[in-house]
Short mmCIF file of the C-alpha atoms (twelve columns), coordinates in Angstrom:
data_MODEL
# 
_entry.id   MODEL 
# 
loop_
_atom_site.group_PDB 
_atom_site.id 
_atom_site.type_symbol 
_atom_site.label_atom_id 
_atom_site.label_alt_id 
_atom_site.label_comp_id 
_atom_site.label_asym_id 
_atom_site.label_seq_id 
_atom_site.Cartn_x 
_atom_site.Cartn_y 
_atom_site.Cartn_z 
_atom_site.pdbx_PDB_model_num 
ATOM 1   C CA . MET A 1   -4.722  10.726  -21.836 1 
ATOM 2   C CA . PRO A 2   -5.126  7.669   -19.623 1 
ATOM 3   C CA . CYS A 3   -6.125  4.111   -20.835 1 
ATOM 4   C CA . ARG A 4   -5.199  1.071   -23.013 1 
ATOM 5   C CA . PRO A 5   -7.297  -2.064  -23.551 1 
ATOM 6   C CA . ALA A 6   -6.377  -5.282  -21.796 1 
ATOM 7   C CA . ALA A 7   -5.207  -8.080  -24.058 1 
ATOM 8   C CA . ALA A 8   -8.044  -10.317 -22.944 1 
ATOM 9   C CA . GLY A 9   -10.654 -7.862  -24.213 1 
ATOM 10  C CA . LEU A 10  -13.211 -5.537  -22.668 1 
ATOM 11  C CA . SER A 11  -14.369 -5.643  -19.059 1 
ATOM 12  C CA . LEU A 12  -17.838 -4.393  -19.809 1 
ATOM 13  C CA . GLY A 13  -19.778 -5.824  -16.899 1 
ATOM 14  C CA . ALA A 14  -22.586 -7.059  -19.192 1 
ATOM 15  C CA . SER A 15  -23.046 -9.814  -21.712 1 
ATOM 16  C CA . ASP A 16  -21.437 -9.381  -25.109 1 
ATOM 17  C CA . GLU A 17  -24.784 -10.075 -26.716 1 
ATOM 18  C CA . ALA A 18  -26.425 -7.187  -24.882 1 
ATOM 19  C CA . LEU A 19  -23.687 -4.806  -25.995 1 
ATOM 20  C CA . MET A 20  -23.481 -5.842  -29.634 1 
ATOM 21  C CA . THR A 21  -24.723 -3.154  -32.017 1 
ATOM 22  C CA . ASN A 22  -25.427 -2.867  -35.695 1 
ATOM 23  C CA . VAL A 23  -22.657 -0.555  -36.856 1 
ATOM 24  C CA . PRO A 24  -23.949 1.973   -39.386 1 
ATOM 25  C CA . PRO A 25  -22.153 1.469   -42.728 1 
ATOM 26  C CA . GLU A 26  -21.464 5.205   -42.892 1 
ATOM 27  C CA . LEU A 27  -18.973 4.780   -40.036 1 
ATOM 28  C CA . ALA A 28  -15.889 3.645   -41.909 1 
ATOM 29  C CA . THR A 29  -12.924 5.749   -40.771 1 
ATOM 30  C CA . LEU A 30  -11.491 6.887   -37.469 1 
ATOM 31  C CA . ARG A 31  -12.773 10.377  -38.252 1 
ATOM 32  C CA . ASP A 32  -16.300 9.010   -38.698 1 
ATOM 33  C CA . PHE A 33  -16.202 7.232   -35.340 1 
ATOM 34  C CA . LEU A 34  -14.685 10.253  -33.594 1 
ATOM 35  C CA . ARG A 35  -17.580 12.477  -34.653 1 
ATOM 36  C CA . TYR A 36  -20.088 9.759   -33.825 1 
ATOM 37  C CA . ALA A 37  -18.651 9.146   -30.352 1 
ATOM 38  C CA . VAL A 38  -18.495 12.842  -29.483 1 
ATOM 39  C CA . SER A 39  -22.142 13.251  -30.477 1 
ATOM 40  C CA . ARG A 40  -23.235 10.201  -28.487 1 
ATOM 41  C CA . PHE A 41  -21.246 11.201  -25.387 1 
ATOM 42  C CA . ARG A 42  -22.586 14.748  -25.407 1 
ATOM 43  C CA . ALA A 43  -26.147 13.597  -25.929 1 
ATOM 44  C CA . ALA A 44  -25.803 11.159  -23.021 1 
ATOM 45  C CA . LYS A 45  -24.419 13.941  -20.785 1 
ATOM 46  C CA . LEU A 46  -21.562 11.775  -19.574 1 
ATOM 47  C CA . ALA A 47  -19.281 12.960  -16.777 1 
ATOM 48  C CA . PHE A 48  -15.541 13.141  -17.376 1 
ATOM 49  C CA . GLY A 49  -12.467 13.705  -15.224 1 
ATOM 50  C CA . HIS A 50  -10.736 10.318  -15.237 1 
ATOM 51  C CA . GLY A 51  -7.878  11.423  -17.451 1 
ATOM 52  C CA . THR A 52  -9.977  13.268  -20.023 1 
ATOM 53  C CA . ALA A 53  -11.916 16.484  -19.527 1 
ATOM 54  C CA . ASN A 54  -14.464 16.484  -22.348 1 
ATOM 55  C CA . ALA A 55  -16.306 14.338  -24.887 1 
ATOM 56  C CA . HIS A 56  -13.766 14.895  -27.681 1 
ATOM 57  C CA . ASP A 57  -10.769 13.778  -25.620 1 
ATOM 58  C CA . GLU A 58  -12.675 10.807  -24.245 1 
ATOM 59  C CA . ALA A 59  -13.683 9.738   -27.746 1 
ATOM 60  C CA . ALA A 60  -10.150 10.133  -29.078 1 
ATOM 61  C CA . PHE A 61  -8.790  8.089   -26.207 1 
ATOM 62  C CA . LEU A 62  -11.261 5.247   -26.751 1 
ATOM 63  C CA . LEU A 63  -10.532 5.086   -30.470 1 
ATOM 64  C CA . LEU A 64  -6.764  5.146   -30.211 1 
ATOM 65  C CA . GLU A 65  -6.551  2.706   -27.330 1 
ATOM 66  C CA . ALA A 66  -9.032  0.266   -28.809 1 
ATOM 67  C CA . LEU A 67  -6.903  0.147   -31.962 1 
ATOM 68  C CA . HIS A 68  -3.567  -0.040  -30.102 1 
ATOM 69  C CA . LEU A 69  -2.464  3.265   -31.614 1 
ATOM 70  C CA . PRO A 70  -0.283  5.905   -29.875 1 
ATOM 71  C CA . ILE A 71  -2.559  7.788   -27.518 1 
ATOM 72  C CA . ASP A 72  -0.972  11.145  -28.320 1 
ATOM 73  C CA . ARG A 73  -1.180  10.927  -32.129 1 
ATOM 74  C CA . LEU A 74  -4.698  11.162  -33.517 1 
ATOM 75  C CA . ASP A 75  -4.228  13.163  -36.735 1 
ATOM 76  C CA . PRO A 76  -2.136  10.666  -38.757 1 
ATOM 77  C CA . TYR A 77  -4.862  8.022   -38.437 1 
ATOM 78  C CA . LEU A 78  -8.063  10.030  -38.815 1 
ATOM 79  C CA . ASP A 79  -8.764  8.948   -42.391 1 
ATOM 80  C CA . ALA A 80  -7.725  5.329   -41.961 1 
ATOM 81  C CA . ARG A 81  -10.490 2.872   -42.885 1 
ATOM 82  C CA . LEU A 82  -11.210 0.272   -40.230 1 
ATOM 83  C CA . THR A 83  -11.772 -3.452  -40.524 1 
ATOM 84  C CA . GLY A 84  -15.107 -5.010  -39.627 1 
ATOM 85  C CA . ASP A 85  -13.780 -6.327  -36.311 1 
ATOM 86  C CA . GLU A 86  -12.294 -2.929  -35.456 1 
ATOM 87  C CA . ARG A 87  -15.554 -1.155  -36.265 1 
ATOM 88  C CA . GLN A 88  -17.523 -3.534  -34.074 1 
ATOM 89  C CA . ARG A 89  -15.064 -3.254  -31.180 1 
ATOM 90  C CA . ILE A 90  -15.169 0.538   -31.232 1 
ATOM 91  C CA . ALA A 91  -18.958 0.602   -31.514 1 
ATOM 92  C CA . ASP A 92  -19.215 -1.752  -28.532 1 
ATOM 93  C CA . LEU A 93  -16.876 0.423   -26.473 1 
ATOM 94  C CA . ILE A 94  -18.847 3.561   -27.266 1 
ATOM 95  C CA . GLU A 95  -22.083 1.815   -26.309 1 
ATOM 96  C CA . ALA A 96  -20.540 0.433   -23.109 1 
ATOM 97  C CA . ARG A 97  -19.259 3.849   -22.050 1 
ATOM 98  C CA . ILE A 98  -22.800 5.207   -22.342 1 
ATOM 99  C CA . THR A 99  -24.789 2.302   -20.908 1 
ATOM 100 C CA . THR A 100 -22.517 1.387   -17.990 1 
ATOM 101 C CA . ARG A 101 -21.339 4.957   -17.237 1 
ATOM 102 C CA . LYS A 102 -18.065 3.448   -16.046 1 
ATOM 103 C CA . PRO A 103 -14.865 5.461   -16.504 1 
ATOM 104 C CA . ALA A 104 -13.212 4.454   -19.751 1 
ATOM 105 C CA . CYS A 105 -10.139 3.264   -17.873 1 
ATOM 106 C CA . TYR A 106 -12.236 0.549   -16.230 1 
ATOM 107 C CA . LEU A 107 -13.559 -0.584  -19.605 1 
ATOM 108 C CA . LEU A 108 -10.000 -0.779  -20.938 1 
ATOM 109 C CA . ASN A 109 -8.144  -1.762  -17.742 1 
ATOM 110 C CA . LYS A 110 -5.376  0.767   -18.201 1 
ATOM 111 C CA . ALA A 111 -4.465  4.270   -17.041 1 
ATOM 112 C CA . TYR A 112 -1.495  6.493   -17.738 1 
ATOM 113 C CA . ILE A 113 0.366   9.089   -15.704 1 
ATOM 114 C CA . GLN A 114 2.869   11.098  -17.705 1 
ATOM 115 C CA . GLY A 115 2.953   8.384   -20.361 1 
ATOM 116 C CA . ILE A 116 3.630   5.551   -17.912 1 
ATOM 117 C CA . PRO A 117 0.992   2.770   -18.010 1 
ATOM 118 C CA . PHE A 118 -0.799  1.169   -15.063 1 
ATOM 119 C CA . TYR A 119 -3.369  -1.605  -14.851 1 
ATOM 120 C CA . VAL A 120 -6.647  -0.494  -13.214 1 
ATOM 121 C CA . ASP A 121 -10.031 -1.981  -12.436 1 
ATOM 122 C CA . GLU A 122 -12.906 -1.260  -10.067 1 
ATOM 123 C CA . ARG A 123 -10.810 -2.222  -7.018  1 
ATOM 124 C CA . VAL A 124 -8.857  1.041   -7.220  1 
ATOM 125 C CA . ILE A 125 -9.521  4.679   -7.977  1 
ATOM 126 C CA . VAL A 126 -8.468  5.688   -11.486 1 
ATOM 127 C CA . PRO A 127 -5.031  7.298   -10.884 1 
ATOM 128 C CA . ARG A 128 -4.919  11.011  -11.614 1 
ATOM 129 C CA . SER A 129 -2.853  12.526  -8.803  1 
ATOM 130 C CA . TYR A 130 -1.213  15.884  -9.373  1 
ATOM 131 C CA . ILE A 131 1.749   14.516  -7.435  1 
ATOM 132 C CA . GLY A 132 2.523   12.148  -10.309 1 
ATOM 133 C CA . GLU A 133 2.675   15.037  -12.759 1 
ATOM 134 C CA . MET A 134 4.898   16.980  -10.371 1 
ATOM 135 C CA . LEU A 135 7.302   14.112  -9.745  1 
ATOM 136 C CA . MET A 136 7.760   13.382  -13.442 1 
ATOM 137 C CA . GLY A 137 7.928   17.103  -14.228 1 
ATOM 138 C CA . GLY A 138 11.182  17.615  -12.314 1 
ATOM 139 C CA . LEU A 139 9.820   18.759  -8.945  1 
ATOM 140 C CA . PHE A 140 12.998  17.633  -7.149  1 
ATOM 141 C CA . GLU A 141 15.419  18.092  -10.053 1 
ATOM 142 C CA . ASP A 142 14.886  21.657  -11.231 1 
ATOM 143 C CA . GLY A 143 11.482  22.521  -9.804  1 
ATOM 144 C CA . PRO A 144 10.302  24.205  -6.583  1 
ATOM 145 C CA . LEU A 145 11.797  21.475  -4.353  1 
ATOM 146 C CA . ALA A 146 15.157  21.211  -6.091  1 
ATOM 147 C CA . ASP A 147 16.893  22.634  -3.017  1 
ATOM 148 C CA . GLU A 148 15.024  20.381  -0.573  1 
ATOM 149 C CA . ARG A 149 16.155  16.893  -1.631  1 
ATOM 150 C CA . ASP A 150 18.726  15.495  -4.048  1 
ATOM 151 C CA . PRO A 151 16.859  12.624  -5.772  1 
ATOM 152 C CA . ALA A 152 20.006  10.493  -5.774  1 
ATOM 153 C CA . GLU A 153 20.302  10.817  -1.976  1 
ATOM 154 C CA . VAL A 154 16.747  9.755   -1.166  1 
ATOM 155 C CA . GLY A 155 16.999  6.284   0.351   1 
ATOM 156 C CA . ARG A 156 13.544  5.532   1.779   1 
ATOM 157 C CA . VAL A 157 10.145  6.651   0.434   1 
ATOM 158 C CA . LEU A 158 6.609   5.979   1.675   1 
ATOM 159 C CA . ASP A 159 3.619   6.139   -0.659  1 
ATOM 160 C CA . LEU A 160 0.716   6.369   1.780   1 
ATOM 161 C CA . CYS A 161 -2.752  5.422   0.435   1 
ATOM 162 C CA . THR A 162 -1.062  3.897   -2.602  1 
ATOM 163 C CA . GLY A 163 -4.147  2.529   -4.394  1 
ATOM 164 C CA . SER A 164 -2.911  1.145   -7.720  1 
ATOM 165 C CA . GLY A 165 0.704   1.715   -6.660  1 
ATOM 166 C CA . CYS A 166 1.237   4.391   -9.296  1 
ATOM 167 C CA . LEU A 167 3.004   6.979   -7.124  1 
ATOM 168 C CA . ALA A 168 5.290   4.319   -5.625  1 
ATOM 169 C CA . ILE A 169 6.262   3.227   -9.138  1 
ATOM 170 C CA . LEU A 170 6.822   6.807   -10.285 1 
ATOM 171 C CA . ALA A 171 8.936   7.402   -7.167  1 
ATOM 172 C CA . ALA A 172 11.125  4.473   -8.193  1 
ATOM 173 C CA . HIS A 173 11.757  6.275   -11.490 1 
ATOM 174 C CA . VAL A 174 12.530  9.636   -9.867  1 
ATOM 175 C CA . PHE A 175 14.599  8.405   -6.903  1 
ATOM 176 C CA . PRO A 176 16.959  5.819   -8.432  1 
ATOM 177 C CA . ASN A 177 18.545  4.684   -5.168  1 
ATOM 178 C CA . ALA A 178 15.398  4.533   -3.049  1 
ATOM 179 C CA . THR A 179 13.388  1.636   -1.716  1 
ATOM 180 C CA . ILE A 180 9.682   2.368   -1.426  1 
ATOM 181 C CA . ASP A 181 6.961   1.225   0.955   1 
ATOM 182 C CA . ALA A 182 3.487   1.430   -0.603  1 
ATOM 183 C CA . ALA A 183 0.752   1.280   2.047   1 
ATOM 184 C CA . ASP A 184 -3.026  1.010   1.756   1 
ATOM 185 C CA . LEU A 185 -5.916  -0.142  3.937   1 
ATOM 186 C CA . SER A 186 -7.620  -1.947  1.032   1 
ATOM 187 C CA . ARG A 187 -6.477  -5.509  0.352   1 
ATOM 188 C CA . ASP A 188 -8.153  -5.362  -3.050  1 
ATOM 189 C CA . ALA A 189 -6.215  -2.233  -3.963  1 
ATOM 190 C CA . LEU A 190 -2.966  -3.878  -2.892  1 
ATOM 191 C CA . LYS A 191 -3.696  -6.779  -5.261  1 
ATOM 192 C CA . VAL A 192 -3.886  -4.296  -8.128  1 
ATOM 193 C CA . ALA A 193 -0.743  -2.567  -6.880  1 
ATOM 194 C CA . ARG A 194 1.024   -5.961  -6.809  1 
ATOM 195 C CA . ARG A 195 0.189   -6.497  -10.458 1 
ATOM 196 C CA . ASN A 196 1.547   -3.080  -11.388 1 
ATOM 197 C CA . VAL A 197 4.717   -3.446  -9.340  1 
ATOM 198 C CA . ASP A 198 5.381   -6.826  -10.955 1 
ATOM 199 C CA . GLU A 199 4.655   -5.549  -14.475 1 
ATOM 200 C CA . HIS A 200 7.136   -2.719  -13.941 1 
ATOM 201 C CA . GLY A 201 9.780   -5.120  -12.611 1 
ATOM 202 C CA . LEU A 202 10.065  -3.337  -9.259  1 
ATOM 203 C CA . GLU A 203 9.495   -6.257  -6.887  1 
ATOM 204 C CA . ASP A 204 12.911  -5.683  -5.284  1 
ATOM 205 C CA . ARG A 205 12.347  -1.987  -4.660  1 
ATOM 206 C CA . VAL A 206 8.648   -1.554  -3.822  1 
ATOM 207 C CA . ALA A 207 7.142   -3.297  -0.780  1 
ATOM 208 C CA . LEU A 208 3.359   -3.424  -0.385  1 
ATOM 209 C CA . ILE A 209 1.956   -3.073  3.138   1 
ATOM 210 C CA . GLU A 210 -1.614  -3.341  4.391   1 
ATOM 211 C CA . SER A 211 -1.974  -0.427  6.794   1 
ATOM 212 C CA . ASP A 212 -4.580  2.020   8.047   1 
ATOM 213 C CA . LEU A 213 -2.465  5.111   7.426   1 
ATOM 214 C CA . PHE A 214 0.606   4.722   9.705   1 
ATOM 215 C CA . SER A 215 -0.803  1.970   11.956  1 
ATOM 216 C CA . ALA A 216 1.327   -0.868  10.508  1 
ATOM 217 C CA . LEU A 217 4.414   1.292   9.997   1 
ATOM 218 C CA . LYS A 218 5.601   1.607   13.586  1 
ATOM 219 C CA . GLY A 219 9.342   2.238   13.791  1 
ATOM 220 C CA . ARG A 220 9.702   2.923   10.045  1 
ATOM 221 C CA . ARG A 221 11.252  6.193   8.981   1 
ATOM 222 C CA . TYR A 222 11.535  7.775   5.570   1 
ATOM 223 C CA . ASP A 223 13.323  10.544  3.713   1 
ATOM 224 C CA . LEU A 224 10.097  11.345  1.863   1 
ATOM 225 C CA . ILE A 225 6.399   10.639  2.378   1 
ATOM 226 C CA . LEU A 226 4.090   10.963  -0.627  1 
ATOM 227 C CA . THR A 227 0.366   10.796  -0.081  1 
ATOM 228 C CA . ASN A 228 -2.822  11.384  -2.036  1 
ATOM 229 C CA . PRO A 229 -5.358  10.447  0.670   1 
ATOM 230 C CA . PRO A 230 -9.154  10.516  0.365   1 
ATOM 231 C CA . TYR A 231 -10.232 14.166  0.653   1 
ATOM 232 C CA . VAL A 232 -13.757 14.453  -0.779  1 
ATOM 233 C CA . THR A 233 -16.547 15.627  1.519   1 
ATOM 234 C CA . ALA A 234 -19.336 13.250  2.457   1 
ATOM 235 C CA . ALA A 235 -21.916 15.481  0.730   1 
ATOM 236 C CA . GLU A 236 -19.935 15.494  -2.504  1 
ATOM 237 C CA . VAL A 237 -19.530 11.714  -2.433  1 
ATOM 238 C CA . ALA A 238 -23.276 11.308  -1.946  1 
ATOM 239 C CA . ALA A 239 -23.888 13.436  -5.050  1 
ATOM 240 C CA . PHE A 240 -21.333 11.719  -7.304  1 
ATOM 241 C CA . PRO A 241 -22.277 11.055  -10.935 1 
ATOM 242 C CA . PRO A 242 -22.151 7.356   -11.920 1 
ATOM 243 C CA . GLU A 243 -18.585 7.598   -13.283 1 
ATOM 244 C CA . TYR A 244 -17.220 8.639   -9.894  1 
ATOM 245 C CA . ALA A 245 -19.592 6.407   -7.943  1 
ATOM 246 C CA . ALA A 246 -18.102 3.443   -9.845  1 
ATOM 247 C CA . GLU A 247 -14.827 3.976   -7.967  1 
ATOM 248 C CA . PRO A 248 -14.236 2.618   -4.442  1 
ATOM 249 C CA . GLN A 249 -15.952 5.011   -2.055  1 
ATOM 250 C CA . MET A 250 -13.179 4.507   0.494   1 
ATOM 251 C CA . ALA A 251 -10.711 6.059   -1.950  1 
ATOM 252 C CA . HIS A 252 -12.717 9.312   -1.955  1 
ATOM 253 C CA . LEU A 253 -14.407 9.756   1.410   1 
ATOM 254 C CA . GLY A 254 -12.589 12.194  3.667   1 
ATOM 255 C CA . GLY A 255 -15.278 12.935  6.245   1 
ATOM 256 C CA . ALA A 256 -17.680 15.845  6.665   1 
ATOM 257 C CA . ASP A 257 -15.242 18.461  5.347   1 
ATOM 258 C CA . GLY A 258 -12.913 16.075  3.500   1 
ATOM 259 C CA . MET A 259 -9.928  16.668  5.752   1 
ATOM 260 C CA . ASP A 260 -10.202 13.875  8.348   1 
ATOM 261 C CA . LEU A 261 -7.341  11.761  6.985   1 
ATOM 262 C CA . VAL A 262 -5.231  14.816  6.194   1 
ATOM 263 C CA . ARG A 263 -5.394  15.857  9.863   1 
ATOM 264 C CA . THR A 264 -4.251  12.403  10.966  1 
ATOM 265 C CA . ILE A 265 -1.378  12.467  8.486   1 
ATOM 266 C CA . LEU A 266 -0.272  15.882  9.732   1 
ATOM 267 C CA . LYS A 267 -0.411  14.613  13.321  1 
ATOM 268 C CA . ASP A 268 1.585   11.418  12.751  1 
ATOM 269 C CA . ALA A 269 3.937   12.090  9.827   1 
ATOM 270 C CA . LYS A 270 6.709   13.704  11.860  1 
ATOM 271 C CA . LYS A 271 7.650   10.573  13.774  1 
ATOM 272 C CA . HIS A 272 7.980   8.657   10.487  1 
ATOM 273 C CA . LEU A 273 10.414  11.077  8.838   1 
ATOM 274 C CA . ASN A 274 14.200  11.152  9.048   1 
ATOM 275 C CA . PRO A 275 15.885  14.483  9.863   1 
ATOM 276 C CA . GLY A 276 15.587  16.733  6.817   1 
ATOM 277 C CA . GLY A 277 12.788  14.590  5.404   1 
ATOM 278 C CA . GLY A 278 9.542   15.954  4.069   1 
ATOM 279 C CA . LEU A 279 5.846   15.335  3.404   1 
ATOM 280 C CA . LEU A 280 4.282   15.882  -0.030  1 
ATOM 281 C CA . CYS A 281 0.496   15.730  0.315   1 
ATOM 282 C CA . GLU A 282 -2.423  16.318  -2.046  1 
ATOM 283 C CA . ILE A 283 -5.622  17.658  -0.414  1 
ATOM 284 C CA . GLY A 284 -7.840  18.872  -3.244  1 
ATOM 285 C CA . LEU A 285 -9.712  22.075  -2.415  1 
ATOM 286 C CA . GLY A 286 -9.098  21.962  1.343   1 
ATOM 287 C CA . ARG A 287 -6.395  24.626  1.514   1 
ATOM 288 C CA . GLU A 288 -8.515  27.234  3.309   1 
ATOM 289 C CA . ILE A 289 -9.616  24.713  5.950   1 
ATOM 290 C CA . ILE A 290 -6.094  23.456  6.618   1 
ATOM 291 C CA . GLU A 291 -4.495  26.903  6.693   1 
ATOM 292 C CA . SER A 292 -7.076  28.159  9.188   1 
ATOM 293 C CA . GLU A 293 -6.560  25.165  11.503  1 
ATOM 294 C CA . TYR A 294 -2.752  25.151  11.253  1 
ATOM 295 C CA . ALA A 295 -2.124  28.871  11.031  1 
ATOM 296 C CA . ASP A 296 1.415   28.643  12.426  1 
ATOM 297 C CA . ILE A 297 2.649   26.052  9.911   1 
ATOM 298 C CA . PRO A 298 4.523   27.385  6.829   1 
ATOM 299 C CA . PHE A 299 2.898   25.265  4.121   1 
ATOM 300 C CA . LEU A 300 4.583   25.481  0.737   1 
ATOM 301 C CA . TRP A 301 1.764   25.224  -1.803  1 
ATOM 302 C CA . LEU A 302 2.620   23.770  -5.180  1 
ATOM 303 C CA . ASP A 303 0.882   24.165  -8.537  1 
ATOM 304 C CA . SER A 304 0.657   21.891  -11.564 1 
ATOM 305 C CA . GLU A 305 -0.671  22.447  -15.066 1 
ATOM 306 C CA . GLU A 306 -4.123  21.353  -13.895 1 
ATOM 307 C CA . SER A 307 -4.181  22.567  -10.285 1 
ATOM 308 C CA . GLU A 308 -3.385  25.509  -8.052  1 
ATOM 309 C CA . GLY A 309 -2.662  25.137  -4.350  1 
ATOM 310 C CA . GLU A 310 -3.952  21.555  -4.001  1 
ATOM 311 C CA . VAL A 311 -0.612  19.992  -2.976  1 
ATOM 312 C CA . PHE A 312 1.586   21.074  -0.090  1 
ATOM 313 C CA . TRP A 313 5.143   20.381  1.048   1 
ATOM 314 C CA . LEU A 314 6.373   20.443  4.638   1 
ATOM 315 C CA . GLN A 315 9.755   19.512  6.054   1 
ATOM 316 C CA . LYS A 316 9.833   17.310  9.154   1 
ATOM 317 C CA . GLU A 317 10.904  20.239  11.304  1 
ATOM 318 C CA . GLU A 318 7.859   22.252  10.153  1 
ATOM 319 C CA . LEU A 319 5.278   19.603  10.972  1 
ATOM 320 C CA . PRO A 320 3.113   19.970  14.081  1 
# 
């Protein structure tokens, strides 16, 4: 699950007075609020996908995070009675999730990938890349790419379209001897990434660069390029539910078929890789499009627990 509340309180985007509710006295325990939240979320027909997949998981996340409890341990606390302040805070969060339709991570200013926390707000997409799961799941240690790169020998990494900086920070965990460039076109996103890099104590290893893809990276070469670029079609973006529309459109929009930025990355990545280097790229559901356009390229498609064939790997020598 993704999200923990900021110490300063909620970022609800409306006045506290407007969000205050009369909490029914019957709602006394965590179990009571869990049932109540699930019912409210389902009735409101909320959209999910920012770290949780359904109303139950979203409700559990909100409760545990609002109370500063471990996000992966609901059962031990279900019958705990809550204080008046706790009851009001949870009721306000539930109401805010319904009335604002913002992803819960924006209300709580925190997201998690594989248990590692990141600050988020409306300046960045809520991080949920499959690449993060793969990196932390041993992709280069004992997974499908174990024979491609020794993590200890990776010296230079690029996180292209870094957003909140999450993949750059995860790369610093996985590749202990690497320095990482984290590039993004959005200055606002880079401000969020700066906060995360500083909070993780990685100022000496992760450099933030304002760049439209590779435009500001001339002459730089890497052992590994990670990228989760925008890859949603224009039609899909236009039809987004409010939860997804709350995110920066630039972080989603990939052109008419979603693959505009992916094509540019495939065209330019080779000259930014050292010999033996490789590109790890997430493209969503664009596999059929890319394979038909680049029929001679031997893409290695990788799966995660939540995805199949949405991330590919190519060595420098295999790139067009």
